Tab-separated table of C-alpha atoms in Angstrom:
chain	number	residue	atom	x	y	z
A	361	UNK	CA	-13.346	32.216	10.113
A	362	UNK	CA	-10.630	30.396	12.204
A	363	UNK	CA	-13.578	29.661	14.932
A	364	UNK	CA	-16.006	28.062	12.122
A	365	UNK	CA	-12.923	25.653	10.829
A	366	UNK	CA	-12.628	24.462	14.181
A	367	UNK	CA	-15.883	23.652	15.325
A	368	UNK	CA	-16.756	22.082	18.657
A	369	UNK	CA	-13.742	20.891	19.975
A	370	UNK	CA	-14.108	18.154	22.380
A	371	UNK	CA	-12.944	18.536	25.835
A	372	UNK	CA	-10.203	16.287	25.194
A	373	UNK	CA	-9.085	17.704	22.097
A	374	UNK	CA	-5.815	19.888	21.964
A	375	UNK	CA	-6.407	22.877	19.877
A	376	UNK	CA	-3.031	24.724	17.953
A	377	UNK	CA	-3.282	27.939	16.420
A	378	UNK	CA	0.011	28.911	14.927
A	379	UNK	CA	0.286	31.972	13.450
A	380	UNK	CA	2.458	33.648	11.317
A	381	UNK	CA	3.477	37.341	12.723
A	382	UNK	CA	1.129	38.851	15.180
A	383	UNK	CA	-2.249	39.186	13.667
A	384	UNK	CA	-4.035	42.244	14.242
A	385	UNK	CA	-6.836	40.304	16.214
A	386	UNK	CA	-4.885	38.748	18.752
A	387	UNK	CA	-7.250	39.512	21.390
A	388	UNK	CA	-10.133	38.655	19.484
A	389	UNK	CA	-8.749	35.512	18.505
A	390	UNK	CA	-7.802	34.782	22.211
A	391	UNK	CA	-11.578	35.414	23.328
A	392	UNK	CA	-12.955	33.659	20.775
A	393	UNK	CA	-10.811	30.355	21.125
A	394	UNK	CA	-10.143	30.351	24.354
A	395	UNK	CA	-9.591	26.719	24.478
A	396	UNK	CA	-6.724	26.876	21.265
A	397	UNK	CA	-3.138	27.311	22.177
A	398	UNK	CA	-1.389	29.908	20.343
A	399	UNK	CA	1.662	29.870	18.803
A	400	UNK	CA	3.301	33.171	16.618
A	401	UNK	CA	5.761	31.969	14.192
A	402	UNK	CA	7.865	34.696	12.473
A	403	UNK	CA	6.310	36.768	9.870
A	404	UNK	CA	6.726	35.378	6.300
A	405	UNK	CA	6.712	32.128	7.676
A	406	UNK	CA	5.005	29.747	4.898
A	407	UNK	CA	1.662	27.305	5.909
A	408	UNK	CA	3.409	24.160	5.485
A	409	UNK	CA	6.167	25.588	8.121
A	410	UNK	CA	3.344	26.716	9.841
A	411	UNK	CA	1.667	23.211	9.512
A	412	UNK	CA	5.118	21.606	10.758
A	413	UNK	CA	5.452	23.849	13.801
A	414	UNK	CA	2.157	22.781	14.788
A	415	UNK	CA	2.823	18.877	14.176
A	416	UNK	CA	5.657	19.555	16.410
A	417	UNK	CA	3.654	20.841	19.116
A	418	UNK	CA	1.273	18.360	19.154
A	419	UNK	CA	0.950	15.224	21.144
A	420	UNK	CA	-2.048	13.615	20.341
A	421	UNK	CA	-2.030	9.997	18.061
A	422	UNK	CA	-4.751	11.849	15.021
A	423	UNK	CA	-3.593	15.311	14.172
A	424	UNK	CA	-5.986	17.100	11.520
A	425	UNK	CA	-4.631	19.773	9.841
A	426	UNK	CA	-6.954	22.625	8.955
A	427	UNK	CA	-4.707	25.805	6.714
A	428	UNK	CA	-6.880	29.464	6.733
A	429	UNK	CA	-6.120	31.582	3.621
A	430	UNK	CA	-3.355	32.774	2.726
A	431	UNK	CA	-3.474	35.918	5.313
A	432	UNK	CA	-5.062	33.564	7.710
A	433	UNK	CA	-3.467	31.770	10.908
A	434	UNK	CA	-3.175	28.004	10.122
A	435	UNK	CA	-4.488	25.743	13.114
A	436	UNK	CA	-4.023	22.117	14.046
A	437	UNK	CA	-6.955	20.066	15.599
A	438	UNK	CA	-5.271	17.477	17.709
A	439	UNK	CA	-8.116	14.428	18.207
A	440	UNK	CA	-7.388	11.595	20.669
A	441	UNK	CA	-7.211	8.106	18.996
A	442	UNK	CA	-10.989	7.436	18.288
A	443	UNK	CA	-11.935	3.938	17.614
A	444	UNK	CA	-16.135	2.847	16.044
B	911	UNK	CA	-15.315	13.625	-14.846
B	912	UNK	CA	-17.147	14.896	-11.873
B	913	UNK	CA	-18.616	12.885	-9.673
B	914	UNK	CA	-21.019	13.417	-6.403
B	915	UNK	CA	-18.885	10.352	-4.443
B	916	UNK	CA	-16.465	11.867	-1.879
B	917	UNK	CA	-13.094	10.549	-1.891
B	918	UNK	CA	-10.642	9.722	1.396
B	919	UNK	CA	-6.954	9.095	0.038
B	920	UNK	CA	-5.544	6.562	2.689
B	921	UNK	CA	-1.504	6.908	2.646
B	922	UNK	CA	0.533	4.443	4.909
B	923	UNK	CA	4.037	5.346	5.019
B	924	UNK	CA	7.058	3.917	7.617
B	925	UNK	CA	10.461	5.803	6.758
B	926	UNK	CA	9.658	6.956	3.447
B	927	UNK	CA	10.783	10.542	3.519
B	928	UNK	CA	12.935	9.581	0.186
B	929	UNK	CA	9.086	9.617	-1.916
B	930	UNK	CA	6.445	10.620	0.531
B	931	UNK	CA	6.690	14.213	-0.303
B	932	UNK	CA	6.329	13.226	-4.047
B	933	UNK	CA	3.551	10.687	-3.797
B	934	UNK	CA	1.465	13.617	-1.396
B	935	UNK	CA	2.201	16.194	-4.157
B	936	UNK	CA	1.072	14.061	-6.639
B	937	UNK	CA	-2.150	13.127	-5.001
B	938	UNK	CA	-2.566	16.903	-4.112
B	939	UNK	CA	-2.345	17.580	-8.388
B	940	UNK	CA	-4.997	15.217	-8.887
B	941	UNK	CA	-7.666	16.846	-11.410
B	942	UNK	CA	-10.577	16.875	-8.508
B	943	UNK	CA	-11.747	19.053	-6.614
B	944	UNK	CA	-9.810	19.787	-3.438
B	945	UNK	CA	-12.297	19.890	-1.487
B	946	UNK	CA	-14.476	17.043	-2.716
B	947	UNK	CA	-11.269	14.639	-1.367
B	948	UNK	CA	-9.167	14.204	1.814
B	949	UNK	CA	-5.718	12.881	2.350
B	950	UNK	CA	-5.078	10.530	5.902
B	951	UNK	CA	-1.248	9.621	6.559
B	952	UNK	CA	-0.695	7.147	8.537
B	953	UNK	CA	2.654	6.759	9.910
B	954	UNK	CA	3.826	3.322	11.069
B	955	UNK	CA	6.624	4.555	13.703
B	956	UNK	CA	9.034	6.142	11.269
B	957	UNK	CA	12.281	7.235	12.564
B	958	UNK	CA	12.601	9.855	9.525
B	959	UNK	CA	11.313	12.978	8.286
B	960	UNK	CA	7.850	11.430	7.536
B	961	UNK	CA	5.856	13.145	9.708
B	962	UNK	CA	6.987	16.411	8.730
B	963	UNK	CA	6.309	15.689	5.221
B	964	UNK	CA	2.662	14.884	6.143
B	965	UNK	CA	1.856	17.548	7.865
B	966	UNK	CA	3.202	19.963	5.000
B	967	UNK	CA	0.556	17.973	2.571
B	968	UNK	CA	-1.974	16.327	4.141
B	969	UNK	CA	-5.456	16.417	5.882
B	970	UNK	CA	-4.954	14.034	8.392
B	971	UNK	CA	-2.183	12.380	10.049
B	972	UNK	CA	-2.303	9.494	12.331
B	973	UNK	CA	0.674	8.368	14.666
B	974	UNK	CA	0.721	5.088	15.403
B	975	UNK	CA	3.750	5.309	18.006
B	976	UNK	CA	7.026	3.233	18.098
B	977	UNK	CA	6.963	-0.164	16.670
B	978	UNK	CA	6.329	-1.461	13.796
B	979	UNK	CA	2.529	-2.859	13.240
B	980	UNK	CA	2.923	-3.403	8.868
B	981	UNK	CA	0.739	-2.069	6.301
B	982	UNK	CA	-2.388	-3.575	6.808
B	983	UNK	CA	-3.063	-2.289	10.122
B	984	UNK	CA	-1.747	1.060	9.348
B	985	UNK	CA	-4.495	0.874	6.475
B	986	UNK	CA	-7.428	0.094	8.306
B	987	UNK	CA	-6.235	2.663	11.090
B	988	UNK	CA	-6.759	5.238	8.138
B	989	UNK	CA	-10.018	3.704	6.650
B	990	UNK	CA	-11.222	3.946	10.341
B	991	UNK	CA	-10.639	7.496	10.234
B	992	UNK	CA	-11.701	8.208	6.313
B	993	UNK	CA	-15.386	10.332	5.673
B	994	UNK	CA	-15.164	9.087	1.993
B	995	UNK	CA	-17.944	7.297	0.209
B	996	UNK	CA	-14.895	5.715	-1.742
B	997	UNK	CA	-11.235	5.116	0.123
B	998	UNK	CA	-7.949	4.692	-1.988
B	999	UNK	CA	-5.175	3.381	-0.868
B	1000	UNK	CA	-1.955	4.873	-2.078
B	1001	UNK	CA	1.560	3.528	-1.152
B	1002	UNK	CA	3.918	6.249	-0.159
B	1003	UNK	CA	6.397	5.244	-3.407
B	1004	UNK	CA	3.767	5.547	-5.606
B	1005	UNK	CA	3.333	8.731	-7.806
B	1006	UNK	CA	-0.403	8.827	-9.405
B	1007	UNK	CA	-1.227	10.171	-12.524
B	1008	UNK	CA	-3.210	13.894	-12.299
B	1009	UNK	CA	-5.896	11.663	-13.693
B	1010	UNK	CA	-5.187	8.626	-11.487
B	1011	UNK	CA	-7.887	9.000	-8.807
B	1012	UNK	CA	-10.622	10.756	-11.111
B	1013	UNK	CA	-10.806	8.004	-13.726
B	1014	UNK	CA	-11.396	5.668	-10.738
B	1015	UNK	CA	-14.040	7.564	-8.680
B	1016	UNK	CA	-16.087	7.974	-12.722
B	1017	UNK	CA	-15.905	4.305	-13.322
B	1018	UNK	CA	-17.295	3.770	-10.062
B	1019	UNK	CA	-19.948	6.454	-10.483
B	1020	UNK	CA	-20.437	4.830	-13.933
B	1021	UNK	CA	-20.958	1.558	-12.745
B	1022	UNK	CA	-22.552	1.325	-9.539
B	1023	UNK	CA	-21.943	-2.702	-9.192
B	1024	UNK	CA	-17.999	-2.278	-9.278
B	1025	UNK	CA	-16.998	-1.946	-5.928
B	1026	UNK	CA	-13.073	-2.065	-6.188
B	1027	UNK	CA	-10.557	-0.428	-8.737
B	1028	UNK	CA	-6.575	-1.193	-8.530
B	1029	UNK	CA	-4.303	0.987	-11.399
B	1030	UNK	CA	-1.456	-1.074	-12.473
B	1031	UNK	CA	2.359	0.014	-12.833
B	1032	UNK	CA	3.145	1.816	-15.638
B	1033	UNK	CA	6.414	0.463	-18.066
B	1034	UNK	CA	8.751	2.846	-17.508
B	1035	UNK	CA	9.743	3.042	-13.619
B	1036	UNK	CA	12.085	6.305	-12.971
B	1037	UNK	CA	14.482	4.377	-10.274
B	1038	UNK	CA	17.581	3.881	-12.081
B	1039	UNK	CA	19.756	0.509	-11.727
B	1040	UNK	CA	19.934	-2.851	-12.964
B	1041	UNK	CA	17.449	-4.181	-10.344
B	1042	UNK	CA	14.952	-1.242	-9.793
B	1043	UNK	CA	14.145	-1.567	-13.367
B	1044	UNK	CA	14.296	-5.485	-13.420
B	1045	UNK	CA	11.573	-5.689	-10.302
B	1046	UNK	CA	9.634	-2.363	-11.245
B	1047	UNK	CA	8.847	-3.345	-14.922
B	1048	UNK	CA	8.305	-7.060	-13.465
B	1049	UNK	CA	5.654	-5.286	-11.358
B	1050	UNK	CA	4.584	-3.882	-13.945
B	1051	UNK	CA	3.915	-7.074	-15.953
B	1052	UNK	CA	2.462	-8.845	-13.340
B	1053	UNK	CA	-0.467	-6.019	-12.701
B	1054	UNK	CA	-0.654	-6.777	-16.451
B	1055	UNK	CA	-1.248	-10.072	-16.549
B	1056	UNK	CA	-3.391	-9.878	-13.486
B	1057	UNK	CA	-6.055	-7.671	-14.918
B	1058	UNK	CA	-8.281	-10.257	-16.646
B	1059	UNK	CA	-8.517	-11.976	-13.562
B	1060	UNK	CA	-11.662	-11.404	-10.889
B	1061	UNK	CA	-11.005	-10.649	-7.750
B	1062	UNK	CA	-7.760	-8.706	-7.835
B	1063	UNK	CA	-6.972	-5.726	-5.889
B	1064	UNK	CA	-3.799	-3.793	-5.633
B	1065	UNK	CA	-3.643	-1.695	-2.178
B	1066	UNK	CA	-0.542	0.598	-3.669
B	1067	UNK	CA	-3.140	1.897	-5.698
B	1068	UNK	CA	-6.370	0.693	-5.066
B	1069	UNK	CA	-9.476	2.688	-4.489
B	1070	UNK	CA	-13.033	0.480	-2.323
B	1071	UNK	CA	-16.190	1.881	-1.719
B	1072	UNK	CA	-16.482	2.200	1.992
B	1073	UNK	CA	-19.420	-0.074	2.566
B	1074	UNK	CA	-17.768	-3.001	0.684
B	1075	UNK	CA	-14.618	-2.286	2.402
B	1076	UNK	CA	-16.271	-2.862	5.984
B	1077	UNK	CA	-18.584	-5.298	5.116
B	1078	UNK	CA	-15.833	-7.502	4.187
B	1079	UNK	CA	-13.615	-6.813	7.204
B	1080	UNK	CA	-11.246	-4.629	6.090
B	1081	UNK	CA	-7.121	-5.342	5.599
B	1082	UNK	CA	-6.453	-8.895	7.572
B	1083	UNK	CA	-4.510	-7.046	9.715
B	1084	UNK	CA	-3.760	-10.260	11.768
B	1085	UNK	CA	-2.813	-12.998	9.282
B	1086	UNK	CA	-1.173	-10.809	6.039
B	1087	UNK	CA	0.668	-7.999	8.839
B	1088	UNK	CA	3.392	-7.076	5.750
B	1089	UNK	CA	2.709	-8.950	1.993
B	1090	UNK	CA	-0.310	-10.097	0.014
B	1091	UNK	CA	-3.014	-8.312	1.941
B	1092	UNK	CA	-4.008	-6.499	-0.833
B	1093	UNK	CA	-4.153	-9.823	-2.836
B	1094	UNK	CA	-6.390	-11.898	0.070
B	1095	UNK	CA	-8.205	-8.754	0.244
B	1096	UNK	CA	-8.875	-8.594	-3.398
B	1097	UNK	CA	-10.215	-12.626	-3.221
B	1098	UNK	CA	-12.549	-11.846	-0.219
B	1099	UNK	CA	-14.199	-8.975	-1.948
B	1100	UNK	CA	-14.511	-11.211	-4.438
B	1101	UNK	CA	-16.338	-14.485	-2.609
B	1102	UNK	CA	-18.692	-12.229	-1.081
B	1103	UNK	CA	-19.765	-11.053	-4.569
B	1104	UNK	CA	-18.363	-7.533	-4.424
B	1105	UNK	CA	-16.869	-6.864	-8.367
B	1106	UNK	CA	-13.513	-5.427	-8.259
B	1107	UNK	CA	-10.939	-4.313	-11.312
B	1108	UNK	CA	-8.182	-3.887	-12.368
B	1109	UNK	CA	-7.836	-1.434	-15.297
B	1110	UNK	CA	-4.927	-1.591	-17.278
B	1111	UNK	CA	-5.169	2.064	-18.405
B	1112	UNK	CA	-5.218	3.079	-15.296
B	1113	UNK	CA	-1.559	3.507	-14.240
B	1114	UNK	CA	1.022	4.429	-11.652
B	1115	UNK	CA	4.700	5.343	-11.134
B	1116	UNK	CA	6.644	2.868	-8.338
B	1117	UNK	CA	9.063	5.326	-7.149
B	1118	UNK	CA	10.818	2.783	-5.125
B	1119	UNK	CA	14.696	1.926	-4.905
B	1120	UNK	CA	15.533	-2.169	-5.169
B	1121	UNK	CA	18.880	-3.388	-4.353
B	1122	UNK	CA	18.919	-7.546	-4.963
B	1123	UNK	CA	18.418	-8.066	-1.615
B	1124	UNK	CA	15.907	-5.916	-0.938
B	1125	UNK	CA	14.416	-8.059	-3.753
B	1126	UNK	CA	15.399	-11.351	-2.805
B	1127	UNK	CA	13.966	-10.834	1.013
B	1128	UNK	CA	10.988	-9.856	-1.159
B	1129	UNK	CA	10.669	-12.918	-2.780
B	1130	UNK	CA	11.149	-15.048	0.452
B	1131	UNK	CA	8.515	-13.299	2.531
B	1132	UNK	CA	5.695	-13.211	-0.747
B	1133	UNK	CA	6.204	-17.043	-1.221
B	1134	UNK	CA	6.604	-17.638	2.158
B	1135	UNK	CA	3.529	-16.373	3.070
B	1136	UNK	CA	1.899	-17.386	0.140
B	1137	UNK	CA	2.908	-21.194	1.341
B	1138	UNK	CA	2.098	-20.960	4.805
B	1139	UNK	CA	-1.481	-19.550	4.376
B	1140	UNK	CA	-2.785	-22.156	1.263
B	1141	UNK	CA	-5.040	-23.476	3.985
B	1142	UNK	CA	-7.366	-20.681	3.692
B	1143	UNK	CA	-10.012	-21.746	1.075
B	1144	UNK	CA	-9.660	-18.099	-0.387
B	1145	UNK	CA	-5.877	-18.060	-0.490
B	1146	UNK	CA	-5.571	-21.530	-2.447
B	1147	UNK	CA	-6.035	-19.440	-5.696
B	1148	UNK	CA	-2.858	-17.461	-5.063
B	1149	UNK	CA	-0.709	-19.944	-5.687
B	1150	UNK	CA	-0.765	-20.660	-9.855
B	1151	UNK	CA	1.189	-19.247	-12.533
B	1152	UNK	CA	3.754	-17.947	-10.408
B	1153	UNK	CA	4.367	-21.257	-9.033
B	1154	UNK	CA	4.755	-22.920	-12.270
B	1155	UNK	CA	6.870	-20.694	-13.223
B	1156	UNK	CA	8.683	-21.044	-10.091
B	1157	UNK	CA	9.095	-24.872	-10.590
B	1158	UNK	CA	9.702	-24.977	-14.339
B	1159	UNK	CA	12.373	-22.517	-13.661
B	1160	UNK	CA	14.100	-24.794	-10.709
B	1161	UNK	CA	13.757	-27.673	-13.029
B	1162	UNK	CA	16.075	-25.861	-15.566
B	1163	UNK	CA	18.455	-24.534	-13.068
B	1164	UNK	CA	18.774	-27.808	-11.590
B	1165	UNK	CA	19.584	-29.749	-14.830
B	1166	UNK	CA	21.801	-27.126	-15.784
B	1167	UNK	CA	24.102	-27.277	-12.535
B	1168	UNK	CA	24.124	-31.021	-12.886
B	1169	UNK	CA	25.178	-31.078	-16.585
B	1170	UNK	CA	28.374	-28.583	-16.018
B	1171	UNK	CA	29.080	-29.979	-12.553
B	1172	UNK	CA	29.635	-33.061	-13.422
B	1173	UNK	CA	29.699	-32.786	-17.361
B	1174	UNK	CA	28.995	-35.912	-19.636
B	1175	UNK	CA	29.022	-36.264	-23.426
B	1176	UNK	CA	26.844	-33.592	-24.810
B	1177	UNK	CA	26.765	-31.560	-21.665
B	1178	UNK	CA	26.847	-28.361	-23.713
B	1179	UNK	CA	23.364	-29.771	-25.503
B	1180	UNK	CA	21.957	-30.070	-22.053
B	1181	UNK	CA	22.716	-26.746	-20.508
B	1182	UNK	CA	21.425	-25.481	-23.982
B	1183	UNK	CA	17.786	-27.235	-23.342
B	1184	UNK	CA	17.648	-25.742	-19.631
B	1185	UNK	CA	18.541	-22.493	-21.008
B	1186	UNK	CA	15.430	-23.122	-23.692
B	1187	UNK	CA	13.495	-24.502	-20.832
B	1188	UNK	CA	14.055	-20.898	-18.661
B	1189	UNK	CA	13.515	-19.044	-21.633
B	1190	UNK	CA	10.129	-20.888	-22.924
B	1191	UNK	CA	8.558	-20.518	-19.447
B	1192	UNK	CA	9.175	-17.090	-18.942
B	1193	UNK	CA	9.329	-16.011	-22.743
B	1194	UNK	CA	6.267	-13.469	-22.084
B	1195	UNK	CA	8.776	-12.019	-19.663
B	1196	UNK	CA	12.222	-12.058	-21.095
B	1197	UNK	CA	10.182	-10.866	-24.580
B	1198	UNK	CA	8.807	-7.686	-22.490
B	1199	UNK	CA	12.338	-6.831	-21.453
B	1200	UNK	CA	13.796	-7.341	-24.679
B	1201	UNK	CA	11.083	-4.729	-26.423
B	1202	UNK	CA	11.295	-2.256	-23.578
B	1203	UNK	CA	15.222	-2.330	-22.883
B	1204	UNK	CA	17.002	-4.036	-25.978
B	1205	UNK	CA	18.962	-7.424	-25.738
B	1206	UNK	CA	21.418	-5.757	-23.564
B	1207	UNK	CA	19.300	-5.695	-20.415
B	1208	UNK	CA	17.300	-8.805	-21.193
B	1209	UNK	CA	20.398	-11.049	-21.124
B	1210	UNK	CA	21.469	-9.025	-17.854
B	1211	UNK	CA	18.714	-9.904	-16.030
B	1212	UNK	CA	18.901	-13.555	-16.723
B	1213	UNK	CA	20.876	-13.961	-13.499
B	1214	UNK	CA	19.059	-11.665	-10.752
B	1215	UNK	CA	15.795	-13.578	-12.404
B	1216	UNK	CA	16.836	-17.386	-12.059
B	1217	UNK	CA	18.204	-15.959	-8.330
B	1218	UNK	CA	14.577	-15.001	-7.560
B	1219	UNK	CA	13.199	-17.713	-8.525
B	1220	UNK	CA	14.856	-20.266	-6.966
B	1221	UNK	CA	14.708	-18.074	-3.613
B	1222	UNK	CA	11.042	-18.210	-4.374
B	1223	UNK	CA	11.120	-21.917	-4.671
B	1224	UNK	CA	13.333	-22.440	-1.219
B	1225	UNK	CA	10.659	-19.863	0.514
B	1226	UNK	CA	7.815	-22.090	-1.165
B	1227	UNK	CA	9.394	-25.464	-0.215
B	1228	UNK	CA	9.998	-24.034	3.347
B	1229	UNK	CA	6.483	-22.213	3.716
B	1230	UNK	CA	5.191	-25.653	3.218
B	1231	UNK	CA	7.252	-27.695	5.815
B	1232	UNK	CA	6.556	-24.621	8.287
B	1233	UNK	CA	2.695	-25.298	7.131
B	1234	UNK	CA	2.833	-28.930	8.291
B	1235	UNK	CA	4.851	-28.772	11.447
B	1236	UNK	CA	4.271	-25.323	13.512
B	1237	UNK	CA	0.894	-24.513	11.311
B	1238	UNK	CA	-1.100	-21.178	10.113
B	1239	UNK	CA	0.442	-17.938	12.158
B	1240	UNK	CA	-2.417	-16.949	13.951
B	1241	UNK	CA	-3.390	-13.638	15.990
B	1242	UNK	CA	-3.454	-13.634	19.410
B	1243	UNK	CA	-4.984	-16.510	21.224
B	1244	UNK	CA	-7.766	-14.094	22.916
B	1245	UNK	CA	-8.725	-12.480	20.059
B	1246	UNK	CA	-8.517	-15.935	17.782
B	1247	UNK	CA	-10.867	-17.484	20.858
B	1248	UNK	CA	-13.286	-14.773	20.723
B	1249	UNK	CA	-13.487	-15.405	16.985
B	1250	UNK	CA	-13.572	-19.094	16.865
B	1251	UNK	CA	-16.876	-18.690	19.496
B	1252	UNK	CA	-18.558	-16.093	17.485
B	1253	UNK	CA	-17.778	-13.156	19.590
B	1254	UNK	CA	-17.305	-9.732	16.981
B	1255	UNK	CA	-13.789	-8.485	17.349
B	1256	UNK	CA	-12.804	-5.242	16.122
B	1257	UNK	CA	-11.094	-5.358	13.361
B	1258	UNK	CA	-12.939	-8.437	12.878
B	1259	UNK	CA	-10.166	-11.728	12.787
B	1260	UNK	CA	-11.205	-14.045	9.718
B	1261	UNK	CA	-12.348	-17.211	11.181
B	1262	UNK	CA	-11.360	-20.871	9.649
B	1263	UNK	CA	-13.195	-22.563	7.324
């Protein structure tokens, strides 16, 4: 689910997965994104704490915001500044 | 009422952590469909807790670095962004109604030719104190008033269709960086035959905190610029009631200080006229305060009104000598050459008429 939210990530954009407690996939998750960095928050940790840690690990000008379900990791697409 | 248009919510915001998180979470209670609608945040260099408020409620955020670029800029940074067929603007001490944004994107599915809808403040503004009600429920009167009028368009809640929005060149990021780009805005939509409204109805909470300065510094910078850009064909328009007003109430003032300064026989009949005078002139106005907040508050307002007034006047008078000796502020001289030889800029820079 995580990998269809966060489709085609260009080269130059920073992926964040923060997660909240170790998800049972780990290693799944780290095959399948292998470009995302991975963050595990504690356990009980709410999405928009989630969404913070995330802001606060990125360093990119656009920062998109994409939350999973509720049992889901949240993850932060980091875009460079894009200009038409 | 459904509708098939997607919406992009465009929210600038520099240090406004004391509303941000209640303007987001009123957006976010909006009756439409979550995911029919995104929410961009665009923060102009805030030193607060804005950022962290974004990324707890919205989409998008985009970080426009240190510095300070204004609120135009910071819009059309967002609109840049925005996947919308429809972008509204929404100030980051503005709380919208859950029916705000819904009623706008149906009157613009009903009508196809409208391309712009502003809400207006609504009449009872939360911020306590003297002057946060005195300038809030002004605000409120003046979206009032303005809503006959063509061409009006209120970027602290104002909702474009995208095409229009580009076609006209965006937020004049260059000439309007901090007041009345919404206004000019609204007037160039309007030359190049896009229909925009302003629907009374439709309205909004101002969530923000006035002190009189805060007001007063408002005042000088709105007529200010008002004064200093008349030259543009489109902005000539801006300058009407509010500068009668503005003059009528000087007039009074004046006469006023000059009969108790140095008083003459029947001084008391004079200040009594200029007192009339203020009170015809802005009667719409000091009769709106006296229904909504009793005598009490209309007679305590009298001061902080005059105040603004003649501030508005002084920023007026000086807008106009500033006019006539230094001339229009202009962007860059690059960027103005490129667009006085015909060469697209991006965003485009208005050219002179």
């Amino acid at each position: 689910m995580l990998a269809q939210r966060v489709p085609n990530a260009p080269e130059d954009t920073e992926v964040i997965v923060v997660c909240a407690g170790q998800p049972a996939n780990l290693p799944a998750m780290q095959r399948t994104l292998r470009y995302a960095q991975l963050m595990l928050a504690p356990a009980g940790t709410t999405i928009e704490e989630l969404r913070v840690l995330a802001l606060a690990q990125a360093s990119g000008d656009i920062v998109t915001l994409v939350s999973g379900a509720e049992s889901q990791p949240n993850a932060v697409v980091d875009r460079g500044l894009a200009r038409p | 009422m459904p509708t098939s248009l997607r919406l992009s919510v465009v929210v600038p915001c520099r240090n406004a952590e004391a509303s941000l998180a209640d303007a987001l979470r009123s957006v976010l209670a909006s009756d439409i469909a979550r995911q029919s609608y995104e929410v961009i945040v665009v923060d102009d260099g805030s030193t607060d807790a804005c950022q962290a408020i974004a990324a707890r409620h919205a989409d998008t955020l985009i970080r426009l670095g240190a510095g300070r670029r204004g609120p135009a800029y910071a819009r059309n940074r967002g609109a840049e962004l925005a996947r919308g067929d429809v972008i509204a603007f929404v100030d980051a001490d503005v709380r919208v109604r859950p029916d705000t944004l819904s009623r706008m994107l149906a009157l613009m599915a009903q009508q196809p030719t409208i391309d712009a809808v502003s809400a207006g403040y609504d009449d009872h503004p939360s911020v306590p104190g003297l002057a946060s009600q005195y300038w809030n429920l002004l605000l409120h009167l003046r979206t009032q008033r303005a809503g006959v009028a063509p061409g009006q368009f209120m970027a602290a809640c104002g909702a474009v269709r995208r095409g229009a929005f580009f076609a006209v060149g965006m937020f004049n990021e260059w000439h309007f960086r901090d007041r009345l780009e919404d206004v000019e805005l609204g007037h160039r939509l309007a030359e190049m035959g896009h229909e925009t409204v302003l629907v009374r109805g439709i309205q909004v909470a101002h969530l923000k905190r006035w002190t009189v300065g805060g007001i007063v510094s408002e005042m000088w910078g709105r007529s200010l610029e008002l004064a200093r850009c008349l030259t543009f064909e489109r902005a000539r328009s801006l300058a009407s009631s509010e500068m009668v007003h503005t003059f009528i109430t000087l007039g009074a003032f004046g006469v006023a200080t000059a009969a108790t300064v140095e008083p003459a026989p029947g001084w008391p009949v004079t200040v009594s006229v200029a007192v009339l005078m203020l009170l015809i002139a802005d009667r719409a106005l000091f009769g709106f305060f006296l229904r909504r907040r009793g005598l009490g508050f209309a007679l305590a307002i009298v001061p902080l009104h005059v105040l603004t007034q003649l501030v508005g006047a002084a920023a007026v008078a000086s807008g106009w000598i500033l006019r006539h000796t230094i001339g229009d502020p202009m962007p860059d001289p690059t960027t103005q050459a490129y667009a006085e030889v015909g060469v697209d800029v991006w965003p485009p820079v208005p050219r002179r008429r």
